[in-house]
Each structure stands twice: as structure tokens, then as C-alpha cells.
Short mmCIF file of C-alpha atoms and ligand atoms in Angstrom, two decimals:
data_model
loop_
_atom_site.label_atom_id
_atom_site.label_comp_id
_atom_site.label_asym_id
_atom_site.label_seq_id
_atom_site.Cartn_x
_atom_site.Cartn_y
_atom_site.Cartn_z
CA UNK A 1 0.00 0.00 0.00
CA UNK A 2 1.26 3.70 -0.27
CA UNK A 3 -0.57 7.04 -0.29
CA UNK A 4 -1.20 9.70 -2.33
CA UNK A 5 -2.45 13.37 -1.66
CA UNK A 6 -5.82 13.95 -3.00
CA UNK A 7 -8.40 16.61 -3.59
CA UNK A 8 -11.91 15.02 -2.18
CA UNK A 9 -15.43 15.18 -1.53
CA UNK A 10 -16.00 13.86 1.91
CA UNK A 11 -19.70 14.48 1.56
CA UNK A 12 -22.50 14.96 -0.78
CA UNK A 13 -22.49 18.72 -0.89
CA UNK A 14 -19.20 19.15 0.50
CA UNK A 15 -16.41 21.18 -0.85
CA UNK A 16 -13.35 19.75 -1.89
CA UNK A 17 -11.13 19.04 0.71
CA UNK A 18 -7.12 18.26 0.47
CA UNK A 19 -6.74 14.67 1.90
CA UNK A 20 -4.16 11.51 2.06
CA UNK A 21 -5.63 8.19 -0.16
CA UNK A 22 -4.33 4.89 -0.03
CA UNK A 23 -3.23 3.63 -3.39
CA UNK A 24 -2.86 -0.69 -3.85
CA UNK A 25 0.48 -2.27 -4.01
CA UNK A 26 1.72 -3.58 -7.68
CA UNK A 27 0.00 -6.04 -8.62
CA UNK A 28 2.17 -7.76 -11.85
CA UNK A 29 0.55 -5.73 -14.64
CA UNK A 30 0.17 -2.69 -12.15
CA UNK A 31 1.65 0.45 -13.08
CA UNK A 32 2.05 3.52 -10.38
CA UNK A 33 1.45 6.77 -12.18
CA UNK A 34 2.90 9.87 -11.13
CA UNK A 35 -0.04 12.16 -12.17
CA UNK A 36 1.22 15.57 -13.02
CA UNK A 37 -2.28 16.74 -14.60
CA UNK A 38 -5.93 15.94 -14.50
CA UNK A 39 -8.72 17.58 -16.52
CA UNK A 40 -12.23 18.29 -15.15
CA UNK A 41 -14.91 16.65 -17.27
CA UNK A 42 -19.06 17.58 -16.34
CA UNK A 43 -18.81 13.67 -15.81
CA UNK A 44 -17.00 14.66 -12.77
CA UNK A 45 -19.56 17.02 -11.80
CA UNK A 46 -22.63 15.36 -13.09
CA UNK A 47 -21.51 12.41 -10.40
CA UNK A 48 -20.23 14.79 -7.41
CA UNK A 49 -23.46 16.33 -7.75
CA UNK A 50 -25.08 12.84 -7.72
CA UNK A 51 -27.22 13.84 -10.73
CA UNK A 52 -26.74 10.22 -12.51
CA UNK A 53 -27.55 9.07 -9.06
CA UNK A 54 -26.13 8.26 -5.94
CA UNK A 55 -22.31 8.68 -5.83
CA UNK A 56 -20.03 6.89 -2.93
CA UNK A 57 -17.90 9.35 -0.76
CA UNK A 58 -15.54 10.26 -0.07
CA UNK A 59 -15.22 11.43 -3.66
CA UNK A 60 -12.05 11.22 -5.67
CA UNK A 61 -13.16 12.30 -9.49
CA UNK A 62 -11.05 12.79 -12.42
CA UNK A 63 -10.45 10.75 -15.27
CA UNK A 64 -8.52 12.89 -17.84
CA UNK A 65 -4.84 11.86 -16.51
CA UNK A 66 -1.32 12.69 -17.80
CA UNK A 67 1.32 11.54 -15.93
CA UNK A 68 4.96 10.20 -15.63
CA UNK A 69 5.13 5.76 -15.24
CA UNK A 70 6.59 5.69 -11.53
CA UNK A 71 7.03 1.83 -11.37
CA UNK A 72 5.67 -1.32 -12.94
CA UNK A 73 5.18 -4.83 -11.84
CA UNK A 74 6.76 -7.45 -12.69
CA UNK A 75 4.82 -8.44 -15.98
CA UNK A 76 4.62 -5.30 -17.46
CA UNK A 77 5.86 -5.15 -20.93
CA UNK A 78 4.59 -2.33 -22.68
CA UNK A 79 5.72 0.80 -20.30
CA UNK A 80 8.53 1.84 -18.55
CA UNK A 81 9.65 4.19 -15.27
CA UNK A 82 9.65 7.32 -16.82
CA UNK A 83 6.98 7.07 -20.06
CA UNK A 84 4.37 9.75 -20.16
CA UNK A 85 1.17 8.09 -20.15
CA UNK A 86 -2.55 8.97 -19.84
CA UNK A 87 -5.55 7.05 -18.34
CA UNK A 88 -9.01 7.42 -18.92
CA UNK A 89 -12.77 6.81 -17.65
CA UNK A 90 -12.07 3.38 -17.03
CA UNK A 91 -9.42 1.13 -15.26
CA UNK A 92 -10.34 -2.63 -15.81
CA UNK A 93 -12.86 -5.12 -17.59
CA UNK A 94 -13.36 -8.71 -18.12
CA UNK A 95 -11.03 -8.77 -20.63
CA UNK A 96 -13.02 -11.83 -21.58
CA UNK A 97 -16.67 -10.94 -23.00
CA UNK A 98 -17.00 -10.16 -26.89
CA UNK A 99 -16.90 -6.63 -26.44
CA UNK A 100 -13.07 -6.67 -24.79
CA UNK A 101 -12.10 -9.14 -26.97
CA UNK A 102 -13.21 -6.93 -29.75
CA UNK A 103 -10.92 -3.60 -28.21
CA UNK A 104 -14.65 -1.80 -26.78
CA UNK A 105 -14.06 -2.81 -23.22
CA UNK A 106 -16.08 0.42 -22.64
CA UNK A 107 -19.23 -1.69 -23.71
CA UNK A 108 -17.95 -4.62 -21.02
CA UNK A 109 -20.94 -7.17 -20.85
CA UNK A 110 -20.25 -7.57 -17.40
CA UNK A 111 -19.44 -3.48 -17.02
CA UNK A 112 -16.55 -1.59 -17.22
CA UNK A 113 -14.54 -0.57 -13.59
CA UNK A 114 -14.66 3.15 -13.96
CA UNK A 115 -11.73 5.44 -12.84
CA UNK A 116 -13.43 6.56 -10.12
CA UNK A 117 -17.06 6.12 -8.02
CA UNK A 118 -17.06 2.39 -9.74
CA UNK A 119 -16.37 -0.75 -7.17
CA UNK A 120 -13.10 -2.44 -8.20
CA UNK A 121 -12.21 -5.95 -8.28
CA UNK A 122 -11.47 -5.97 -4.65
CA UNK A 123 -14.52 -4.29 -3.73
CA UNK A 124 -12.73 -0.83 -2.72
CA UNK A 125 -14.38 1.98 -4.69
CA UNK A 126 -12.08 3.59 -7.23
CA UNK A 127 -10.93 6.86 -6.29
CA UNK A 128 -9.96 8.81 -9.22
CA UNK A 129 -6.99 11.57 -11.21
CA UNK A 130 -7.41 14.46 -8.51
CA UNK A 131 -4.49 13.04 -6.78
CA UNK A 132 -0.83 12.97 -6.73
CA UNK A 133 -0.50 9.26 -8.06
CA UNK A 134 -2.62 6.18 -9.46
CA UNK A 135 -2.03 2.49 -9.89
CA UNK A 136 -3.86 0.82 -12.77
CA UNK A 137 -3.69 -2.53 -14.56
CA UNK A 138 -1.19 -1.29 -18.01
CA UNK A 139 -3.97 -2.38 -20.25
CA UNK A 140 -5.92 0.80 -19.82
CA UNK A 141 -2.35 3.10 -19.79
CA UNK A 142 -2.34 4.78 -22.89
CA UNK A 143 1.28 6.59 -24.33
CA UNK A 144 0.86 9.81 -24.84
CA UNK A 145 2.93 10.85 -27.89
CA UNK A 146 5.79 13.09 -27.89
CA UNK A 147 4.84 16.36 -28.91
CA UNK A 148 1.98 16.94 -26.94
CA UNK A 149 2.40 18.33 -24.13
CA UNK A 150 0.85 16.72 -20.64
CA UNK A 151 -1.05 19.29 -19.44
CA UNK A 152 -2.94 19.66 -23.06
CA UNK A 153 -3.54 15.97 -23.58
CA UNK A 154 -4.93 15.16 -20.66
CA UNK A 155 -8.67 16.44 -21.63
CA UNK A 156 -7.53 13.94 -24.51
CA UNK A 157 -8.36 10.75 -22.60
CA UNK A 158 -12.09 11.59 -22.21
CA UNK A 159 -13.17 14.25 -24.25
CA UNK A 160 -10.53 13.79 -27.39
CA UNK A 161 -11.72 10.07 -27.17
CA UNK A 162 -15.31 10.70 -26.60
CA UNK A 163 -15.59 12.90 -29.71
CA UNK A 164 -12.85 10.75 -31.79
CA UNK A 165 -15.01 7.60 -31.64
CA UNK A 166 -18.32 8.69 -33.24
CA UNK A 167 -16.62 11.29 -35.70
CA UNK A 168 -14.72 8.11 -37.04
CA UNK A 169 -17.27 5.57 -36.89
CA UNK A 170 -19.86 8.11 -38.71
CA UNK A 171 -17.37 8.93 -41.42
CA UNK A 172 -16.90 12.65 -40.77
CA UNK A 173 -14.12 13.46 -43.31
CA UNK A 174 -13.48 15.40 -46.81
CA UNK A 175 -17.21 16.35 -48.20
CA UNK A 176 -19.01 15.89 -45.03
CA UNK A 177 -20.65 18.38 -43.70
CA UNK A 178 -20.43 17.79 -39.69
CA UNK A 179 -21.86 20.09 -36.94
CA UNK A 180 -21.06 19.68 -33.32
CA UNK A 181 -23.59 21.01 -30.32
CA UNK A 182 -22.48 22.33 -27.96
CA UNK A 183 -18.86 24.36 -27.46
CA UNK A 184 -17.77 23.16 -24.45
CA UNK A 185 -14.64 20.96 -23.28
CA UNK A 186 -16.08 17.68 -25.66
CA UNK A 187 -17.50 20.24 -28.44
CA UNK A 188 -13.85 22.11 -28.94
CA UNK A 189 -11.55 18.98 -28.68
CA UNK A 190 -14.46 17.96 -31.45
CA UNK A 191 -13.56 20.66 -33.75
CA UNK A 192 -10.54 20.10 -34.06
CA UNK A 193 -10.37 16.23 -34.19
CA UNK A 194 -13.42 16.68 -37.22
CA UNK A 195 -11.30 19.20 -39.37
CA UNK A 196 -8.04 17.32 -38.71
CA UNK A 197 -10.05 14.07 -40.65
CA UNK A 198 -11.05 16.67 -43.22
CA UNK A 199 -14.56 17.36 -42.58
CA UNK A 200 -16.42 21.12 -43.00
CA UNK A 201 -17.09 22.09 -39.54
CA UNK A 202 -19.88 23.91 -38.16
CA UNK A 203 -20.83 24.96 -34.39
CA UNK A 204 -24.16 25.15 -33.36
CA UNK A 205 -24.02 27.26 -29.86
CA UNK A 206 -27.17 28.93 -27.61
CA UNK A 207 -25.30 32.48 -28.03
CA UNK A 208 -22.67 34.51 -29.95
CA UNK A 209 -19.80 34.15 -27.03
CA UNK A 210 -17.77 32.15 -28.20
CA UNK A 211 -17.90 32.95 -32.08
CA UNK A 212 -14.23 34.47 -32.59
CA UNK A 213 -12.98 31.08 -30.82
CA UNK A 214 -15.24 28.89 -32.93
CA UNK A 215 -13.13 30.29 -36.36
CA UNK A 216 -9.84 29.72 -34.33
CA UNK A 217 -10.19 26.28 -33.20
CA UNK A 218 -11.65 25.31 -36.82
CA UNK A 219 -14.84 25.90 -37.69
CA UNK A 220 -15.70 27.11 -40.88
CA UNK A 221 -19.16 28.13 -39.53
CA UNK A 222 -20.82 29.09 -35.98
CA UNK A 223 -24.58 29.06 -35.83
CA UNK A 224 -26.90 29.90 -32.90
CA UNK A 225 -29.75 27.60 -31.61
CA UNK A 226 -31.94 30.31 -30.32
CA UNK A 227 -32.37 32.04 -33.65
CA UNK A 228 -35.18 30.49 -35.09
CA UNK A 229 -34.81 31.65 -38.63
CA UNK A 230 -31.12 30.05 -38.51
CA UNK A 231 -32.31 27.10 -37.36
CA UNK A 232 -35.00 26.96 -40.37
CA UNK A 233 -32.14 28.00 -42.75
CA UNK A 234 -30.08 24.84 -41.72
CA UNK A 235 -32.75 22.10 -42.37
CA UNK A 236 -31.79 19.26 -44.58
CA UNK A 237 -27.88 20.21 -44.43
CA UNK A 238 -25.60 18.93 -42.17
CA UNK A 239 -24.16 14.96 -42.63
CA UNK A 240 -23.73 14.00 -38.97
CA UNK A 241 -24.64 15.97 -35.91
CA UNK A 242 -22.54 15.32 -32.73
CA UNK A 243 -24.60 16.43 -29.01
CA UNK A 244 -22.25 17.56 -26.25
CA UNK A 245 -24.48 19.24 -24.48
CA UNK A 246 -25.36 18.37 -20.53
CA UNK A 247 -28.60 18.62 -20.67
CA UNK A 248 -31.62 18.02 -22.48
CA UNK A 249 -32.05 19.18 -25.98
CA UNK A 250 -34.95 19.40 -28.64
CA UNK A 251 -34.25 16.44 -30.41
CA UNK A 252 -36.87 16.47 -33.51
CA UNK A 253 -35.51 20.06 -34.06
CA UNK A 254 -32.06 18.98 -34.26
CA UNK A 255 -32.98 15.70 -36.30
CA UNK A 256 -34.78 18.07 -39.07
CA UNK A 257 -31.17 19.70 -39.98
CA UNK A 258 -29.95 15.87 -41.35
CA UNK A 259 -30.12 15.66 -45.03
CA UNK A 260 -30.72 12.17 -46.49
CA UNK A 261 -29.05 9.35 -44.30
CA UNK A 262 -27.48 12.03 -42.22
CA UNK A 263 -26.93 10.81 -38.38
CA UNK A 264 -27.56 12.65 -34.35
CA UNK A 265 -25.22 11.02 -32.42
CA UNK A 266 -24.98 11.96 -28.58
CA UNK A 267 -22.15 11.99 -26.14
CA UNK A 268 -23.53 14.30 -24.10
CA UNK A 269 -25.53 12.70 -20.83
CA UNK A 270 -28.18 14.82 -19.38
CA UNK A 271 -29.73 13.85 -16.41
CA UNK A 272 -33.24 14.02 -18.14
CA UNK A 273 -34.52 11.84 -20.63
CA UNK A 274 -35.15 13.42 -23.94
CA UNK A 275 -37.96 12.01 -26.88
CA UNK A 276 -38.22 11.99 -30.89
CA UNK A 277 -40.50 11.52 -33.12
CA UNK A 278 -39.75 8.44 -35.17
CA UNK A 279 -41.21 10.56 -38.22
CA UNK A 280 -38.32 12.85 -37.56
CA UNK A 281 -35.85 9.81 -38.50
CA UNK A 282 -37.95 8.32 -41.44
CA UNK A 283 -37.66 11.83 -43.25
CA UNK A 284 -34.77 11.64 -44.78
CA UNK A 285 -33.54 7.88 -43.70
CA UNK A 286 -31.85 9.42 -40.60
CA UNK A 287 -30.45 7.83 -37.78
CA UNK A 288 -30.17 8.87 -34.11
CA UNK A 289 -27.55 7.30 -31.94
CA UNK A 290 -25.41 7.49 -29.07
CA UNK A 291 -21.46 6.56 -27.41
CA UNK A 292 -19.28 6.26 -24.30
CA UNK A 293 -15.97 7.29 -24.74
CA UNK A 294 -13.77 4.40 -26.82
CA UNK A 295 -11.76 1.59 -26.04
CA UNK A 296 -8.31 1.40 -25.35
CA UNK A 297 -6.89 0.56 -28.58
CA UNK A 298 -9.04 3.20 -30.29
CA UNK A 299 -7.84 5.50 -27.73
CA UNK A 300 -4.18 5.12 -28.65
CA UNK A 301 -5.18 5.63 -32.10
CA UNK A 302 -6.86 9.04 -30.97
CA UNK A 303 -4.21 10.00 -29.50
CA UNK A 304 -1.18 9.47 -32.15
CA UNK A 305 -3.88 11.50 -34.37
CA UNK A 306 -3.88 14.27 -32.40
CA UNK A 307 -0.29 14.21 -31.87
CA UNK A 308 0.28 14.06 -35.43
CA UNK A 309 -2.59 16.53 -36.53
CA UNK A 310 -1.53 19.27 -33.83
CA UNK A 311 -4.79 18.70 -31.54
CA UNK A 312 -4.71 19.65 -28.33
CA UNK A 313 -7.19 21.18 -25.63
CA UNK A 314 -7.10 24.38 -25.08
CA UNK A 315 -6.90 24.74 -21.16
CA UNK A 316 -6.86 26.83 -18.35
CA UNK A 317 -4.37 25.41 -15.67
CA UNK A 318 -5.52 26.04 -11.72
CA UNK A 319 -4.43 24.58 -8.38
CA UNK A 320 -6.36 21.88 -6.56
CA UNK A 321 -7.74 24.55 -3.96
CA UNK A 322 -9.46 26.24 -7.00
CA UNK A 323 -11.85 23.11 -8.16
CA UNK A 324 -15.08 24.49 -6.86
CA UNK A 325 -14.70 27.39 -8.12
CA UNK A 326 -14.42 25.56 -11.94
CA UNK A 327 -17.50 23.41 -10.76
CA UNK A 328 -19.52 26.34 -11.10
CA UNK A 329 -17.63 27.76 -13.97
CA UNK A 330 -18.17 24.54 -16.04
CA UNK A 331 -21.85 24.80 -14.91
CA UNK A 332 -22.34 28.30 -16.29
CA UNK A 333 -20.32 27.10 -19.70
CA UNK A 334 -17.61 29.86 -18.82
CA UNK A 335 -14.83 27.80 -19.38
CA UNK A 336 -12.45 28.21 -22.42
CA UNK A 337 -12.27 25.39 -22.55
CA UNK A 338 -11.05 23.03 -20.57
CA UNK A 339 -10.24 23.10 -16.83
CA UNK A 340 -6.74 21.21 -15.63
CA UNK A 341 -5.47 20.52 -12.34
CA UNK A 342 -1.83 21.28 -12.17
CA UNK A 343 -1.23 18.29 -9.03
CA UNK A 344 2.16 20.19 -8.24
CA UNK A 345 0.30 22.33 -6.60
CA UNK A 346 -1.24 19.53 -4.37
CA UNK A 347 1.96 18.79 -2.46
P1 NAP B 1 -19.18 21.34 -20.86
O1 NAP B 1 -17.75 21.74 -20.98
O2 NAP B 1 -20.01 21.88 -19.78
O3 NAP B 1 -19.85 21.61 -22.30
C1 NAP B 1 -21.21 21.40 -22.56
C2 NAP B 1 -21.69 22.48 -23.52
O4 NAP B 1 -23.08 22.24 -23.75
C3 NAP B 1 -21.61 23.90 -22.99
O5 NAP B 1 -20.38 24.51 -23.22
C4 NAP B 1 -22.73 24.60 -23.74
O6 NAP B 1 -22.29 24.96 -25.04
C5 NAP B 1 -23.76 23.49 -23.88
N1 NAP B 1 -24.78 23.57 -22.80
C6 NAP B 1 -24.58 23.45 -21.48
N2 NAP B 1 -25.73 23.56 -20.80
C7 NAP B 1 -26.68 23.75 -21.72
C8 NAP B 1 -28.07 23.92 -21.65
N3 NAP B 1 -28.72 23.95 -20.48
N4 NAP B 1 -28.74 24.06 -22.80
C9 NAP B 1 -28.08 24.06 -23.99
N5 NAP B 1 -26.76 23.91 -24.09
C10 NAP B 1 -26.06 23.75 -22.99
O7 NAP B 1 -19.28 19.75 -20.67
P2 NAP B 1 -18.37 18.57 -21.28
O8 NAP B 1 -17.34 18.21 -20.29
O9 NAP B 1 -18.02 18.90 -22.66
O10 NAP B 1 -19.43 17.37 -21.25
C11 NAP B 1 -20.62 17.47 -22.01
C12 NAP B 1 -21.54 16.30 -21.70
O11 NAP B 1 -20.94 15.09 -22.18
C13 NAP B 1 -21.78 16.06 -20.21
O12 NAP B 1 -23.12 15.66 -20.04
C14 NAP B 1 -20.84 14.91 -19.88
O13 NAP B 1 -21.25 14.18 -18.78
C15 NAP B 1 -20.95 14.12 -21.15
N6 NAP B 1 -19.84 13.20 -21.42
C16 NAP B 1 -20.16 12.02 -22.03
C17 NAP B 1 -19.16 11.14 -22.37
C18 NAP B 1 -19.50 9.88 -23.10
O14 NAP B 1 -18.69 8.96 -23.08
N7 NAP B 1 -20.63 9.80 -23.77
C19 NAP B 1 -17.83 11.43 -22.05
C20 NAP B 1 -17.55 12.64 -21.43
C21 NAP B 1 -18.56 13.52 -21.12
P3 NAP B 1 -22.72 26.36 -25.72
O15 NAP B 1 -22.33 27.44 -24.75
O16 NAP B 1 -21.92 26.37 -26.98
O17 NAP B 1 -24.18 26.31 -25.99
ZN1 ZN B 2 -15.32 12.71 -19.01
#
């Protein structure tokens, strides 16, 4: 056993509190990440919150991690003391059911062990990246490439894969027209990962905020919800839709801007449930769908993309005693655009 420094929730409605974790010994295929940087993801705050339901506590979130390999077990045989690695929402699975054996251990049929909130193989409850060091199984350690830096690639390993998997698997690239709802820490990693594959880009956002930033990160258009008369103007256009957003949405509305076999996916998990009309998909032969994050070989694959395509997250670096203050930041969409946790500034 050893310990690690952590930023917690002791409670439900608590405030984060600095505290000491245990952290297991090396098991063979354990590796012992020094995390330098952890991203904050709504996930995080949808589940401190207990809006998904009721969380465990004390609270350990985080599940965008960058970090330096401290030590392996004995097996290991992929990583090294020293490599700069990443882990993401989820730190085990069967590794036996067709879904891991097909590289989607995110679909687990017996459930995947989440990086944090989720009850582990030993029954402990994981405790997750807001903390000075993790130990997980080197099956769900990803590399992160030279040439990204930690501190930007860590919103990689849940947002970058999050919006990576459904932009592949719905064939945004060159000629597709792709729009992504929602401008927040998924929507802007989004972007970028759609124009890197070569797709025209469009942002549909609730106001003009974040407009000039839209154009930077890579979209060749920025259109607002509210504005009905946009909204009528898009109908029949856009290829594939992506949802980020974190709460409910109008989904018929949305549906009606697919032209023919054009697809809604959603990564976004509001607390509500939403409806359609299935005479929204028949128009058109559209399809509505949804994803969790990726699997682990997919989630390499994102990341040597971004590494070699220049993708990043664009981030705004604070100290562990400042994470309730980004709570409510996230919450009011005023963050550009991803939060990080520098954990130097935990010790
Ligand atoms: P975020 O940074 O808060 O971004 C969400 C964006 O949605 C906001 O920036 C805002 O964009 C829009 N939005 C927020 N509240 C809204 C409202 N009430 N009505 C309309 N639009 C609203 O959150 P995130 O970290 O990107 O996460 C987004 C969602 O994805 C969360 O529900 C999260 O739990 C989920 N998620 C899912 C997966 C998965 O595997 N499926 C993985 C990670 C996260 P505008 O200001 O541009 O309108
Ligand atoms: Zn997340």
C-alpha cells in the first residue's frame, strides 16, 4: 500500500477538501502513475453532484490523466519508469466478453470498472486523477505521444476520445458536412479532431460568445440555436450531428437539420430523458444514436492523431484549492475550454 495526496469530496455537498488516499500495491501488470495533470470533465460534476444518481464518498473524481510511469510490476511489458502516459474513464474489464475481446471494453458485458465512483475488483471503490499518483492494470495506460504536451492531452483521454469515436465511426471526413452542439470541453476537442479528418465544420451554440474562438479552433461556420430563422435555414444540411451538451435538448428540431441518411449522435448525458419523433428519423432515412468514450486501442489511435494533426485542448491550468470554483464555472459554460489541475500544486 502507499498514499497519495488527494483533492476530495468527503460528503455529498461538500467542498473539496485536500486529503491523504491509499493507493494498492503492484499487482504484476500494475503500473504507479505519477499524475502531473488531471482535466475536469461535467462527468466529474454530473456524479459529485449525484445527478446520474447516488455517488459513494468520499469522492475522488477525475479521469482525464497525464502523468509520468513511476514503477511497474513485474509483468509489465509495454511501459517503462519514466513514459508519459494517460488514463481514462475506465481502469479494468473482463477482458473476456465479446466486447473486450473486440478492443470496446467500454461496452464490457459484465461493465466496465470506472476510474473513479465504480467498485473495483477488490470491492474498494475507485478513487480517481485528482491526486498525486494512481495504480492501474497497463492495459488501460495509454502513451501519450511526444509532442503533446501533458497538461494539453490530458482532456484527450475523455473528451478527445469521446468525440474521436463517433466522428470516425460516422465517417466525418473530406465532403461531409459535420456540426457539433455544444462548445464546451467535448465540443472544442471535437472541432478540431473533425477538421483534422477533413470534414467542413460547423458549431451550433445557444449564443454569440464564443464565435471568434469557434473560427480559431476550426470551424468554418458558428450558428446559434436560439435564432429560429437560422435554425430553419439549416434544415436538410448537415451529414452527422454530434450532441455535447449536458442537458436536455430538442431532439426532432435537431434531427430536421440531417439531409438524407445524415446521423444525431450523442455523447452528451443529461440527467433528463429526452424524446423523438420516429417521423423525424424516417424523413430523410436518418439515424439517431449514441457513445461512451472508446476503447483502449481506439484511444491510442486518438491519440497518435492528435499528436500528429496538432490537436490539443485548449486549457486553463488552476491549483487543486481552486476546483469548486471551476464546478460552477463549467456549470455556467464559462470555461475556455477546458479546466486542468496542475497536481504540483497539491503537495
Ligand atoms: P461542458 O464543458 O459543460 O460543455 C457542454 C456544452 O453544452 C456547454 O459549453 C454549452 O455549449 C452546452 N450547454 C450546457 N448547458 C446547456 C443547456 N442547459 N442548454 C443548452 N446547451 C447547454 O461539458 P463537457 O465536459 O463537454 O461534457 C458534455 C456532456 O458530455 C456532459 O453531459 C458529460 O457528462 C458528457 N460526457 C459524455 C461522455 C461519453 O462517453 N458519452 C464522455 C464525457 C462527457 P454552448 O455554450 O456552446 O451552448
Ligand atoms: Zn469525461
Amino acid at each position: 500500500m502507499s498514499t497519495a495526496t488527494a483533492y476530495a469530496l468527503l460528503s455529498a455537498n461538500g467542498v473539496f477538501e485536500k486529503t491523504t488516499i491509499e493507493r494498492r500495491e503492484l499487482r504484476p501488470t500494475d503500473v504507479r502513475i505519477a499524475i502531473k495533470f488531471a482535466g475536469i470533465c461535467h462527468s466529474d460534476i454530473h456524479t459529485a453532484r449525484q445527478e446520474w444518481g447516488t455517488s459513494s464518498f468520499p469522492l475522488v473524481p477525475g479521469h482525464e490523466i497525464a502523468g509520468i510511469v513511476e514503477e511497474v510490476g513485474s509483468q509489465v511489458s509495454r511501459l517503462s519508469p519514466g513514459d508519459r502516459v494517460g488514463v481514462g474513464c475506465m481502469v479494468n474489464s473482463c477482458r473476456e466478453c465479446e466486447n473486450c475481446l473486440a478492443g470496446e471494453e467500454q461496452y464490457c458485458a459484465k461493465g466496465n470498472i470506472g476510474t473513479y465512483n465504480s467498485k473495483d475488483v477488490d470491492d474498494t471503490i475507485t478513487l480517481g486523477g485528482y491526486s498525486t499518483t494512481i495504480v492501474v492494470d497497463e492495459h488501460f495506460v495509454a502513451s501519450i505521444p511526444e509532442g503533446i504536451s501533458l497538461e494539453h492531452a490530458a482532456p484527450l483521454l475523455c473528451a478527445g476520445i469521446t468525440m474521436y469515436s463517433p466522428l470516425k465511426r460516422w465517417g466525418a471526413g473530406p465532403g461531409k458536412r459535420v456540426a457539433i452542439l455544444g462548445l464546451g470541453g467535448l465540443g472544442h476537442v471535437g472541432v478540431k479532431i473533425a477538421k483534422a479528418m477533413g470534414a467542413e465544420v460547423s458549431i451550433l451554440s445557444r449564443s454569440t460568445g464564443k464565435e471568434v474562438d469557434a473560427a480559431r479552433l476550426g470551424a468554418s461556420n458558428f450558428y446559434i440555436t436560439e435564432d429560429r430563422e437560422t435554425m430553419r435555414s439549416l434544415r436538410n444540411h448537415f451529414d452527422l450531428i454530434v450532441n455535447t451538451v449536458s442537458a436536455p435538448i430538442k431532439v426532432d428540431s435537431f434531427l430536421s437539420l440531417l439531409r438524407f441518411n445524415g446521423v444525431l449522435t450523442n455523447v452528451g448525458v443529461s440527467p433528463e430523458p429526452m424524446s423523438a419523433r420516429f417521423s423525424s428519423l424516417a424523413q430523410n432515412n436518418r439515424a439517431l444514436a449514441a457513445s461512451g468514450i472508446g476503447g483502449m486501442r481506439e484511444t491510442q489511435e486518438m491519440l497518435n492523431f492528435c499528436a500528429a494533426h496538432g490537436v490539443g485542448a485548449e486549457i486553463e491550468v488552476i491549483s487543486g484549492s481552486e476546483i469548486d470554483a471551476a464546478y460552477d464555472r463549467v456549470v455556467a459554460s464559462d470555461v475556455r475550454y477546458r479546466f486542468v489541475i496542475d497536481i504540483s500544486t497539491f503537495h
